[in-house]
CSV table of C-alpha atoms in Angstrom, one decimal:
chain,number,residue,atom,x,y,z
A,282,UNK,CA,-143.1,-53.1,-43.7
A,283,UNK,CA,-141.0,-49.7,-43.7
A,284,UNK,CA,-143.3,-46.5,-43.5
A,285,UNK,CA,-143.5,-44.6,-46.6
A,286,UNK,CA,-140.9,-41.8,-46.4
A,287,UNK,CA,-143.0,-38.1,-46.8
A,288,UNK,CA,-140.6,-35.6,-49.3
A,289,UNK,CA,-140.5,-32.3,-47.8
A,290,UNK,CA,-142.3,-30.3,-49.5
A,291,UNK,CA,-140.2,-27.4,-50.8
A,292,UNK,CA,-142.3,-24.2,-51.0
A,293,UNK,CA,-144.3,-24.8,-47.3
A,294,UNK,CA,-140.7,-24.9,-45.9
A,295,UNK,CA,-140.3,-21.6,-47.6
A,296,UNK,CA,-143.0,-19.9,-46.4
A,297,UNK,CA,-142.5,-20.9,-43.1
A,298,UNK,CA,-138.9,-20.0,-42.9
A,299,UNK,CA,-139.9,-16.6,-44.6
A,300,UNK,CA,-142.4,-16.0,-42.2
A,301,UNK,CA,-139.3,-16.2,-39.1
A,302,UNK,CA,-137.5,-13.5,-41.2
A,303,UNK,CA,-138.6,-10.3,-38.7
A,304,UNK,CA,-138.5,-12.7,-35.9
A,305,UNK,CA,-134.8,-13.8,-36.3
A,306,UNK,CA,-134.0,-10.3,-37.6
A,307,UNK,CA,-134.9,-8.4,-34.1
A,308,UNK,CA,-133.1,-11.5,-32.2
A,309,UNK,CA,-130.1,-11.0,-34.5
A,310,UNK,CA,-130.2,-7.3,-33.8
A,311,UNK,CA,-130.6,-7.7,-30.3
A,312,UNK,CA,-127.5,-10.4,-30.4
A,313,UNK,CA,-125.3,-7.9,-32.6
A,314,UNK,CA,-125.5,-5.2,-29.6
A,315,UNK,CA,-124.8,-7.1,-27.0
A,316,UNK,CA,-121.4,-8.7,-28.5
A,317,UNK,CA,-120.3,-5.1,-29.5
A,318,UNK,CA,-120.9,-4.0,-25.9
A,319,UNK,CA,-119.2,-7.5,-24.4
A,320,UNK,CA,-115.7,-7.2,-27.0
A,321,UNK,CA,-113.4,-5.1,-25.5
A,322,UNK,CA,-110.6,-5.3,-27.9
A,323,UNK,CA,-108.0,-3.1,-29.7
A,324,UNK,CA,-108.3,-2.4,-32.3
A,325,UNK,CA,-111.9,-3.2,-32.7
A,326,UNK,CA,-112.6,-5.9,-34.8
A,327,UNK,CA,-115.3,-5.6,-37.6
A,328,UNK,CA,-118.4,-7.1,-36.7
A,329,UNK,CA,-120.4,-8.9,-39.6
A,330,UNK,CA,-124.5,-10.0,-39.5
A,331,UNK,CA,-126.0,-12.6,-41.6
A,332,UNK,CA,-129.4,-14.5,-41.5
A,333,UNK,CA,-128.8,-17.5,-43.6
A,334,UNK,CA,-130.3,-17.6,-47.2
A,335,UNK,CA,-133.7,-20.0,-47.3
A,336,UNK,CA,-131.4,-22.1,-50.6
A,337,UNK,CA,-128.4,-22.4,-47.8
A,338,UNK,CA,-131.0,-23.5,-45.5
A,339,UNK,CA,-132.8,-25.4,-47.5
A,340,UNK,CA,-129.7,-27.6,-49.0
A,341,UNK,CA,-128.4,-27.9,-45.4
A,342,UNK,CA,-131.7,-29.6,-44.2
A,343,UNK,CA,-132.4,-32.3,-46.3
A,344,UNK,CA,-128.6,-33.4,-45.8
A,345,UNK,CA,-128.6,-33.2,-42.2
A,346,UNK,CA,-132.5,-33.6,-41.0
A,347,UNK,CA,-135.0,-34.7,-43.9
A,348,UNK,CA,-136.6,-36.5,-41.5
A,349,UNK,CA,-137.5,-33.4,-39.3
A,350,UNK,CA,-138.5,-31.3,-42.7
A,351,UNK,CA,-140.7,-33.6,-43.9
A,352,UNK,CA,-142.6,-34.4,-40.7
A,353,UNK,CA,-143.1,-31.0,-38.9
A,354,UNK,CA,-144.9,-27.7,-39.8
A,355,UNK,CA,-143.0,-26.1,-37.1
A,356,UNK,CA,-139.6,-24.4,-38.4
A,357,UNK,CA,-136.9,-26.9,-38.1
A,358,UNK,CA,-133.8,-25.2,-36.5
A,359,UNK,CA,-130.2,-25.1,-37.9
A,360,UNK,CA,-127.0,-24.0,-35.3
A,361,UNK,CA,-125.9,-21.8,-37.9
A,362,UNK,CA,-130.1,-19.9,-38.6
A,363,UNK,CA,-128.6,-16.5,-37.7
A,364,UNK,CA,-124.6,-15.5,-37.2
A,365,UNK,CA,-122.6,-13.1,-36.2
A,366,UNK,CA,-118.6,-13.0,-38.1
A,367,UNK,CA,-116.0,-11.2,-35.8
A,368,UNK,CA,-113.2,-10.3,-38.0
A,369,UNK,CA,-109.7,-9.7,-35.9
A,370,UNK,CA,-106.8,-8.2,-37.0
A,371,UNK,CA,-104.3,-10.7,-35.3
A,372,UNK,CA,-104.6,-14.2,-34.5
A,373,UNK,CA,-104.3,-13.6,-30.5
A,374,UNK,CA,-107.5,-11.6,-31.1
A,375,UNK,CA,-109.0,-14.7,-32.3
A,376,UNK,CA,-108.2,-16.2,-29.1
A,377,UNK,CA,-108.8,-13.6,-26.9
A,378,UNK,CA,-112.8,-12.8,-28.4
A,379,UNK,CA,-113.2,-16.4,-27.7
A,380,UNK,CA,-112.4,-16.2,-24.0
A,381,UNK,CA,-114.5,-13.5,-24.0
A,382,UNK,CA,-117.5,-15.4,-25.4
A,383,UNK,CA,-116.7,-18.3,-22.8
A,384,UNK,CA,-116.9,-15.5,-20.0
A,385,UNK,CA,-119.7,-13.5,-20.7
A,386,UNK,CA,-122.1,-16.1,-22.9
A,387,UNK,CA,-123.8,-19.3,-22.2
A,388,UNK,CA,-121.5,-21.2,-24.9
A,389,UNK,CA,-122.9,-24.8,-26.2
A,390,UNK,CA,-120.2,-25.5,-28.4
A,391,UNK,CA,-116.6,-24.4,-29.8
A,392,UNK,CA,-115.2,-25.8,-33.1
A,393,UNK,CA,-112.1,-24.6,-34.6
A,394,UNK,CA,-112.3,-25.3,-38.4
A,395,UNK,CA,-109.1,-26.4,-40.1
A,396,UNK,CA,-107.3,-27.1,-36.9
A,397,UNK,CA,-106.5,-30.7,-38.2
A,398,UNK,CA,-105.7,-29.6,-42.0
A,399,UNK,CA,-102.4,-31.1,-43.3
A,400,UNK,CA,-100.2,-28.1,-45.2
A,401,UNK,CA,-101.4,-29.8,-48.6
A,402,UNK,CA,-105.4,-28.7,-47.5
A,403,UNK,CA,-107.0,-25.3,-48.5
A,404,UNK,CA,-109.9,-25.4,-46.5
A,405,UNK,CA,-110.5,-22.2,-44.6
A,406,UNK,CA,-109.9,-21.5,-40.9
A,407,UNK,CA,-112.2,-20.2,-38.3
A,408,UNK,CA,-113.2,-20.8,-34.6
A,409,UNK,CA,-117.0,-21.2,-34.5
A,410,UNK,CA,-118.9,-20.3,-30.8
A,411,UNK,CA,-122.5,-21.4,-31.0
A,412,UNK,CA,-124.3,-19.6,-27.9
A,413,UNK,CA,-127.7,-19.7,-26.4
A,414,UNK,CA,-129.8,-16.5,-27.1
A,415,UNK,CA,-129.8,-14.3,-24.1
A,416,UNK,CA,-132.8,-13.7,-22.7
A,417,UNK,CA,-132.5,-10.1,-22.8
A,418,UNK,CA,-132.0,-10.5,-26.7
A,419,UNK,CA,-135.6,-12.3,-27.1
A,420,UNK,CA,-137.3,-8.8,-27.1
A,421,UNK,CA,-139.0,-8.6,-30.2
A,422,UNK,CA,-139.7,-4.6,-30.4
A,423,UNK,CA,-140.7,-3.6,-33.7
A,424,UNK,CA,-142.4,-7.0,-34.9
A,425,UNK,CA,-146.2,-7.1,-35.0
A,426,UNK,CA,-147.9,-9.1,-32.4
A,427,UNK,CA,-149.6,-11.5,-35.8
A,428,UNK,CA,-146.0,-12.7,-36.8
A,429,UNK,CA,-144.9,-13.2,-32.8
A,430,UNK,CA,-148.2,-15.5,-32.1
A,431,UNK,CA,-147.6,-16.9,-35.4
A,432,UNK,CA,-143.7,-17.3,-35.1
A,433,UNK,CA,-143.0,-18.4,-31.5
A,434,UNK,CA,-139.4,-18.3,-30.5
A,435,UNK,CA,-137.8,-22.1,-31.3
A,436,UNK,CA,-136.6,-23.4,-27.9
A,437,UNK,CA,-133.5,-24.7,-29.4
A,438,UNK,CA,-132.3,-21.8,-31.5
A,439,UNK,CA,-128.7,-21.0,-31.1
A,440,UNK,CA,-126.3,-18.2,-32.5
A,441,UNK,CA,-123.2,-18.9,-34.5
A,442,UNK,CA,-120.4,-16.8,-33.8
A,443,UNK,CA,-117.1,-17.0,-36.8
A,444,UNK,CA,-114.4,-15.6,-35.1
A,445,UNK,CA,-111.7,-14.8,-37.6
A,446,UNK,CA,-108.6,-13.2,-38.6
A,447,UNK,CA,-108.7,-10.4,-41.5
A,448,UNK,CA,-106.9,-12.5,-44.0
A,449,UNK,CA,-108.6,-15.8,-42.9
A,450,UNK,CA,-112.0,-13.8,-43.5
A,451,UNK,CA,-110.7,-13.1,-46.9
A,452,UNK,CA,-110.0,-16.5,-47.7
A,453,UNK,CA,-113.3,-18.0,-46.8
A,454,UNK,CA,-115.2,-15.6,-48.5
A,455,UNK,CA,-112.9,-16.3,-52.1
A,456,UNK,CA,-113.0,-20.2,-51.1
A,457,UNK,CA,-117.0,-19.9,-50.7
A,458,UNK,CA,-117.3,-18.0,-54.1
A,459,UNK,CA,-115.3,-20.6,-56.1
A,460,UNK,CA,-115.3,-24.0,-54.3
A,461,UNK,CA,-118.4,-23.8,-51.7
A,462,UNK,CA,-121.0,-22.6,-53.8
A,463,UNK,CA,-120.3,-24.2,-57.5
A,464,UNK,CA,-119.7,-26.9,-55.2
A,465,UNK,CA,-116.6,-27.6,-57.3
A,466,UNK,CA,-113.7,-29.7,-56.0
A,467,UNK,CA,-110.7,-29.9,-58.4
A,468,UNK,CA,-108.9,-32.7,-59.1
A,469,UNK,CA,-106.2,-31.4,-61.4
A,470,UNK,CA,-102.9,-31.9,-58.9
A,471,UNK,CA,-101.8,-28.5,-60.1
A,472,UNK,CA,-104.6,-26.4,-59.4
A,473,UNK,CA,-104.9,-27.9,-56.1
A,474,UNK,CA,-101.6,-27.0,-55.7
A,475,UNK,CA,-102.1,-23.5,-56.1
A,476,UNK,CA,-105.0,-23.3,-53.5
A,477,UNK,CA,-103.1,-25.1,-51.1
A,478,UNK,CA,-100.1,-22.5,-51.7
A,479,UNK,CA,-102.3,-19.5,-51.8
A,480,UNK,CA,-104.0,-20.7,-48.3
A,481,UNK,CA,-100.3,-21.7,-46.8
A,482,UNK,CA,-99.3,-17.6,-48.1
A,483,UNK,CA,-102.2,-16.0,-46.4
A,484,UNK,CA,-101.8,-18.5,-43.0
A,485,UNK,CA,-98.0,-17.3,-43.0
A,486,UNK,CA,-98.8,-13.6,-43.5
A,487,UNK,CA,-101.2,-14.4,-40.5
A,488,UNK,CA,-98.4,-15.7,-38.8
A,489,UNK,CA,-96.0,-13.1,-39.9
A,490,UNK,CA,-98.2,-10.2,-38.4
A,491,UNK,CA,-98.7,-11.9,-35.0
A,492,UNK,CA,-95.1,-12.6,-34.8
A,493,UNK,CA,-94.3,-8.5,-35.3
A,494,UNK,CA,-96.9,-7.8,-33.1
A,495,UNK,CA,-95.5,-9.5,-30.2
A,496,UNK,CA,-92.1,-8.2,-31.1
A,497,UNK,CA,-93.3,-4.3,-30.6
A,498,UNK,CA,-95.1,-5.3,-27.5
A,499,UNK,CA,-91.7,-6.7,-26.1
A,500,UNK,CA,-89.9,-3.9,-27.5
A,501,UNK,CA,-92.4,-1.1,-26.0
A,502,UNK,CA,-92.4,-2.9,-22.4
A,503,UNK,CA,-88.9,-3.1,-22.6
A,504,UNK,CA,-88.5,0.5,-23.9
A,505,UNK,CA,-91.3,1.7,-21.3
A,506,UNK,CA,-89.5,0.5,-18.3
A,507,UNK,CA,-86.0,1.7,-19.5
A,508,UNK,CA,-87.8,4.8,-20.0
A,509,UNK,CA,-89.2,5.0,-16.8
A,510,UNK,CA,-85.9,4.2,-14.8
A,511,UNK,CA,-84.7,7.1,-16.8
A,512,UNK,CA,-86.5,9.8,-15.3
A,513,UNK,CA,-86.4,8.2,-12.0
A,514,UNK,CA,-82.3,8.7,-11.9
A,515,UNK,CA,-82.8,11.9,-13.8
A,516,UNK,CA,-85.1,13.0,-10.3
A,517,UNK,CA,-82.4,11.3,-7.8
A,518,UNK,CA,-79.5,13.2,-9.2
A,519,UNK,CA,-81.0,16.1,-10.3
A,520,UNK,CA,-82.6,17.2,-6.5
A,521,UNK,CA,-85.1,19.3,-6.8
A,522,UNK,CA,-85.6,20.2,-3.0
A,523,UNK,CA,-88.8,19.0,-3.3
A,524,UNK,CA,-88.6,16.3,-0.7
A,525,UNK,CA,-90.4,13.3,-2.6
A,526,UNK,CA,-89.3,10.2,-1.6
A,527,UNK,CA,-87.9,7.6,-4.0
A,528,UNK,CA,-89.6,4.7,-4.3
A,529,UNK,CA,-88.1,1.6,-5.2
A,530,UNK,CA,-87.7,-0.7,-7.8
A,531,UNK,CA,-88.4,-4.3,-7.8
A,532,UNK,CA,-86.5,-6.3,-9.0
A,533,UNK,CA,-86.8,-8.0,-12.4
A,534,UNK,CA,-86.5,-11.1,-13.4
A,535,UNK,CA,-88.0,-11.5,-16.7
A,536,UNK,CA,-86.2,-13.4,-19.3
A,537,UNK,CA,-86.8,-12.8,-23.4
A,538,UNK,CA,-85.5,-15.9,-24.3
A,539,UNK,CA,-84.3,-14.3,-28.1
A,540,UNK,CA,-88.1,-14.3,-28.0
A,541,UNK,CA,-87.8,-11.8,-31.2
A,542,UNK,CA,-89.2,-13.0,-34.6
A,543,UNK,CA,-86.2,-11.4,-36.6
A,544,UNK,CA,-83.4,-13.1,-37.9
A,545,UNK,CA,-80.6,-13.4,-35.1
A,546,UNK,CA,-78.5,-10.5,-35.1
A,547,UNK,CA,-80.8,-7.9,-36.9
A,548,UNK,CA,-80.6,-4.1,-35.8
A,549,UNK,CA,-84.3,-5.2,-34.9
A,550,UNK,CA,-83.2,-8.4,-32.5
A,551,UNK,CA,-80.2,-6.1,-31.4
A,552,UNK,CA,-81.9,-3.2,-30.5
A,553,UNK,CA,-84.8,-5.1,-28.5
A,554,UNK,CA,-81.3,-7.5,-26.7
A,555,UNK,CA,-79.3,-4.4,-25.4
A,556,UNK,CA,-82.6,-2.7,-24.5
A,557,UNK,CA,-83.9,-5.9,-22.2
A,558,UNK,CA,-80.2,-5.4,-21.1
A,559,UNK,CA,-80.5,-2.1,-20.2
A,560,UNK,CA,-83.4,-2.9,-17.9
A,561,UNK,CA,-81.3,-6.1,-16.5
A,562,UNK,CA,-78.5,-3.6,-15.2
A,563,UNK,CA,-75.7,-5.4,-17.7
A,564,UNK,CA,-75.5,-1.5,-19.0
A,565,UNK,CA,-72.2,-2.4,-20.5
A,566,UNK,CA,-73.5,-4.8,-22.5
A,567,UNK,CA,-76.9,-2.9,-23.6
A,568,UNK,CA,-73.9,0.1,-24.9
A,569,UNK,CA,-71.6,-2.8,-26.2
A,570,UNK,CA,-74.3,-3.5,-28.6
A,571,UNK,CA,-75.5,0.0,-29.5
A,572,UNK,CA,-71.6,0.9,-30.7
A,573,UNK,CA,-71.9,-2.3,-32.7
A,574,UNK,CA,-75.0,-1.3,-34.6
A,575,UNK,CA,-73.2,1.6,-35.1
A,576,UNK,CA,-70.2,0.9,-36.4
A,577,UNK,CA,-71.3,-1.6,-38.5
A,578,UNK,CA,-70.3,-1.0,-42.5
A,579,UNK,CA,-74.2,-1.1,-43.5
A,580,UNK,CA,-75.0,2.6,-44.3
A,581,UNK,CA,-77.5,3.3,-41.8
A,582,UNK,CA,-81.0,5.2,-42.6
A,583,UNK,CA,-80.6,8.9,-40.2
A,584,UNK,CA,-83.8,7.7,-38.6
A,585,UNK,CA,-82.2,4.5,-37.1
A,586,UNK,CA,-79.2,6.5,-36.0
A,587,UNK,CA,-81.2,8.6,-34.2
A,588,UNK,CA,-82.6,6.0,-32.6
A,589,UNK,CA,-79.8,4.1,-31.2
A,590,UNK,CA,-78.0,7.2,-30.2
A,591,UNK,CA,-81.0,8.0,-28.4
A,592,UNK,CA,-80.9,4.6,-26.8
A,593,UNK,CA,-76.7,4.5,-25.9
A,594,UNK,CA,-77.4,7.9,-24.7
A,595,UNK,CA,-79.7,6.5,-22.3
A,596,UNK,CA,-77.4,3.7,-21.0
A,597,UNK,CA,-74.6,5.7,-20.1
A,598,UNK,CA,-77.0,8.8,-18.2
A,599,UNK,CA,-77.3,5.4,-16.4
A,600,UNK,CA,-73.7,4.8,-15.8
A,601,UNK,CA,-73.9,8.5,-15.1
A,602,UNK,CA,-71.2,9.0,-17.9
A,603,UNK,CA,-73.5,12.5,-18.2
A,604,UNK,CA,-71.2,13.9,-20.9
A,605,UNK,CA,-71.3,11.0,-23.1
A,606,UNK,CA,-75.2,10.7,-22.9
A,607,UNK,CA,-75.2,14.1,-23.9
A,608,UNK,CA,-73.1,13.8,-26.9
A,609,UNK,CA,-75.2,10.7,-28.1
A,610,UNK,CA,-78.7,13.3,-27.5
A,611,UNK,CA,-76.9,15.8,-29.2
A,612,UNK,CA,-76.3,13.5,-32.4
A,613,UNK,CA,-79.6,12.0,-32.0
A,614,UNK,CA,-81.2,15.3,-32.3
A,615,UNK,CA,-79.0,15.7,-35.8
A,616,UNK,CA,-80.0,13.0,-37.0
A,617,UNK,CA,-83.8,13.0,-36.0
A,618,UNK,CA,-86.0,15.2,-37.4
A,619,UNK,CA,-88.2,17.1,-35.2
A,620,UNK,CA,-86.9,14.8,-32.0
A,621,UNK,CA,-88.1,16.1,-29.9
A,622,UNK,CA,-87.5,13.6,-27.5
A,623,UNK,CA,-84.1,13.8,-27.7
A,624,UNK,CA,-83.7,17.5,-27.2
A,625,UNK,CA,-85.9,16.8,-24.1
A,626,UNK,CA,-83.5,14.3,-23.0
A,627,UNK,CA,-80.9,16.8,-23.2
A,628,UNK,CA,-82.5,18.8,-21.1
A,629,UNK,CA,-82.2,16.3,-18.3
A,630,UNK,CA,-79.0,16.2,-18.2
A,631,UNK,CA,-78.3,19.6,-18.6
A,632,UNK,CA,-80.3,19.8,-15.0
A,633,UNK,CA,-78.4,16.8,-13.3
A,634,UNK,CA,-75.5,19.5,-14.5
A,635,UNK,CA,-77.0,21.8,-13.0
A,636,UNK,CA,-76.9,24.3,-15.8
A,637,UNK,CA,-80.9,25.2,-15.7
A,638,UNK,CA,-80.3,28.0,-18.4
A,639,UNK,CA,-79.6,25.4,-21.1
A,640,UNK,CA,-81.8,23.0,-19.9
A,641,UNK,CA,-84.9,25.7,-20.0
A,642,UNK,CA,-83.9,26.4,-23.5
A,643,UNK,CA,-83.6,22.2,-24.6
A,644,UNK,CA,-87.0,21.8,-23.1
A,645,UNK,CA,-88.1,25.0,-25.0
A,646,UNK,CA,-87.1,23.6,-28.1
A,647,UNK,CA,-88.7,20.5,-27.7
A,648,UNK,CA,-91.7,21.9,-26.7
A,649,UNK,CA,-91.5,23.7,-30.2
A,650,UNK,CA,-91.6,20.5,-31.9
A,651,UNK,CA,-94.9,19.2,-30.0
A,652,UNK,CA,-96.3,21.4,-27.6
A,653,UNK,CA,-98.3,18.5,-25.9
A,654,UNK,CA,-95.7,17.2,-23.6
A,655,UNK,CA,-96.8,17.5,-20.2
A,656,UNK,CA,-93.3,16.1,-18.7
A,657,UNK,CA,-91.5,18.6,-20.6
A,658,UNK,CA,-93.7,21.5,-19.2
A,659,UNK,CA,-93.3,20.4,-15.8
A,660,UNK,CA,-89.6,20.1,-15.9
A,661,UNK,CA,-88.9,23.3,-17.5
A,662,UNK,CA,-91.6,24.1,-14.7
A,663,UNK,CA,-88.7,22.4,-12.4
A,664,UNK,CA,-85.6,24.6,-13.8
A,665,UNK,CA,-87.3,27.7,-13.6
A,666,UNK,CA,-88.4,26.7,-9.7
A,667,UNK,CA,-84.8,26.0,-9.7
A,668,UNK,CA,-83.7,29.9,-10.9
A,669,UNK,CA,-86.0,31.8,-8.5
A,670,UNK,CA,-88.3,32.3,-11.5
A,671,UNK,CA,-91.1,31.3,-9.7
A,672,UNK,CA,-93.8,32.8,-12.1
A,673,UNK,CA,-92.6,30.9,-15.6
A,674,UNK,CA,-92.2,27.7,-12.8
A,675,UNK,CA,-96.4,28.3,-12.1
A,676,UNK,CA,-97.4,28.8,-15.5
A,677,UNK,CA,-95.5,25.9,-16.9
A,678,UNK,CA,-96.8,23.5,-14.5
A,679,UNK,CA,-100.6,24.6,-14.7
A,680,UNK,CA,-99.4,23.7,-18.5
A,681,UNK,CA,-98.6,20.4,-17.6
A,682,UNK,CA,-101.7,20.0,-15.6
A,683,UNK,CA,-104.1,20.8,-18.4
A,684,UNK,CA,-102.6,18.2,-20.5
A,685,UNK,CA,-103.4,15.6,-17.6
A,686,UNK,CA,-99.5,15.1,-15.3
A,687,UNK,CA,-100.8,14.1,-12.3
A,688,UNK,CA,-98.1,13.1,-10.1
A,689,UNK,CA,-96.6,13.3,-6.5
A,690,UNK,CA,-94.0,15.6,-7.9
A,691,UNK,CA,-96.4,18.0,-9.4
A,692,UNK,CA,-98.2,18.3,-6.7
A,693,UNK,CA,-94.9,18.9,-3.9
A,694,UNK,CA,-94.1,21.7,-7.1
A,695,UNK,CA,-97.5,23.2,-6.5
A,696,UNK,CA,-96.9,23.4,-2.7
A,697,UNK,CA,-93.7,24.8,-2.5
A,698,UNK,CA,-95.1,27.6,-5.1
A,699,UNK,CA,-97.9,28.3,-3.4
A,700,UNK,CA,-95.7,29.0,-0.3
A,701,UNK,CA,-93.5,31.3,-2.0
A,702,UNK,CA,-96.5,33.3,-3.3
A,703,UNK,CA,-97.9,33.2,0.2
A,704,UNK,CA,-94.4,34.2,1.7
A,705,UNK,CA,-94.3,37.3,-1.1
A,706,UNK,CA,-91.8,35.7,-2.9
């Protein structure tokens, strides 16, 4: 003969479960601290706290572990008792906390919720980490000694960790409001329609935002590195006397595999092509495609002429057509308001010119439109070294060294200054 199933009884399993409250509140706390500390991400994502409510509890255990509820007076643990919701701003960041949970945490378990869901589904998505409590998270300051003999630590309790994007976070919380908890499932084709579209909109914005992100980290490593072999021909032609030696490039082999998310042919897949061309040494090319942008019949915004004059200027200080690349700064600088980049740039190549009067007064007016460029304080620093000026040249770069240029050629300035103060000048 079967034993008699015991009912749980309702209101013990309350008290119980409100008598862990402070206990699973200092763990939580604890638990919170330590994952802000552990996530190094930018930007920082939001970090959420929850306890689960005793009705959530409650409805959860008899479906999964009646058995349990109804034979124990000991509280009966859930993976999900106490959580933690790390909201991201891109879907790499989702990844990217998870590795960092795997690295730093003792992880039990990783599920990623709505992996398998066909495009006709509208359940939400979300990667869940369940991790064992660290033991430095078991202190339970600030809870009185009566609930810590009377609420002893549950050997198996766990923390859940959501790891989300913003817009999946959004869609869990509206899911949970109208679906979850009135536990209502439609059946009208329609309506479930519009949920499915509604969660295909938000998971292609998701996508949408990850796909622009990677295109402006392409585009800033390819404009960094351009930017960089810039001033490194702007120093070889432009000898200073200071005697620093060059040091070489290596050689790069990268490939973007039209790796941008734009439509092929866009001023946005163009600009990051003859850029990536630039850095490849096919400069013909890289200026090929800036004098197609512009002289295409679209009417151009002045801010994206600026821009790619800017960037053909560039190219053909690398061909060392000087001129030209001063012509495209100059209209760059028209076209830009407050460029002060450009005016800088103009500057250069007034020095490889050797005409340190003009270049002085470029990097003068750049330094007008944002006084916090170090490299502009230590070249002007450079022209005036250049001129015999040696007191403006001393001033300028102890400018440039307050705003934090530390570099070889700062420092060879610094020397060769000091010796000419030493010498009288």
């Amino acid at each position: 003969m079967a034993a008699e199933f015991i009912l749980p009884e309702k209101d013990e399993i309350r008290k119980t479960y409100d008598s862990y409250t402070p206990v699973f509140s200092a763990i939580l706390s604890n638990v919170e601290k330590k994952v802000k500390e552990d996530i190094v991400l930018n930007p920082r994502p939001v970090i959420k706290t929850r306890i689960k409510s005793f009705n959530s509890y409650y409805h959860k255990l008899l479906r999964l572990k009646a058995g349990e509820a109804s034979s124990s007076k000991k509280i009966v643990c859930l993976t999900d008792m106490i959580g933690i919701r790390v909201v991201c701003a891109f879907m790499e960041d989702v990844v990217e906390v998870e590795k960092q949970l795997k690295a730093k945490y003792s992880v039990r378990e990783v599920e990623h919720k709505g992996a398998s869901q066909s495009f006709r589904e509208f359940g939400y998505e979300s990667t869940h980490v369940l991790i064992e409590i660290p033991e430095d998270c078991l202190n339970l300051e600030g809870v009185s000694q009566n609930v810590i003999n009377a609420c002893p630590i549950p050997e198996n309790l766990v923390c859940e960790i959501q790891i989300r994007t913003i817009l999946q976070d959004a869609w869990a919380e509206v899911e949970h409001e109208l679906i979850y908890k009135t536990e209502f499932t439609p059946f009208d084709a329609p309506l479930r329609r519009k949920l499915a579209a509604v969660n295909a909109s938000l998971s292609l914005a998701d996508i949408t935002f990850q796909e622009i992100r990677d295109y402006q980290k392409n585009l800033q490593k390819e404009v960094d590195e351009r930017r960089s072999a810039f001033y490194e021909k702007a120093d070889f032609v432009a000898d200073s006397g200071l005697n620093i030696a060059s040091k070489k490039k290596e050689d790069k082999k990268d490939s973007i595999d039209r790796i941008s998310p734009y439509v092929h042919g866009t001023i946005d897949d163009m600009i990051l092509h003859a850029i990536h061309a630039h850095n490849e040494g096919n400069i013909d090319e890289a200026v090929e495609i800036y004098s197609e942008i512009l002289n295409t019949e679209e009417k151009l915004d002045d801010n994206v002429l600026s821009v790619i004059y800017k960037h053909r200027g560039m190219a053909q200080f690398a061909q060392n057509k000087y001129y030209e690349a001063l012509e495209d700064f100059n209209e760059s600088a028209k076209y830009g308001k407050n460029n002060f980049r450009a005016v800088y740039y103009q500057g250069i190549v007034y020095n490889v010119l050797g005409d340190n009067d003009k270049a002085i007064d470029c990097y003068t007016t750049s330094l007008e439109m944002n006084q916090f460029q170090s490299h502009a304080f230590f070249r002007r620093a450079l022209s005036y070294y250049n001129k015999g000026d040696y007191q403006n040249s001393l001033k300028d770069l102890t400018a440039a060294k307050k705003l934090g240029l530390d570099s070889e050629e700062a420092n060879a300035l610094n020397e060769q200054l000091v010796k000419k103060f030493d010498m009288g000048m």
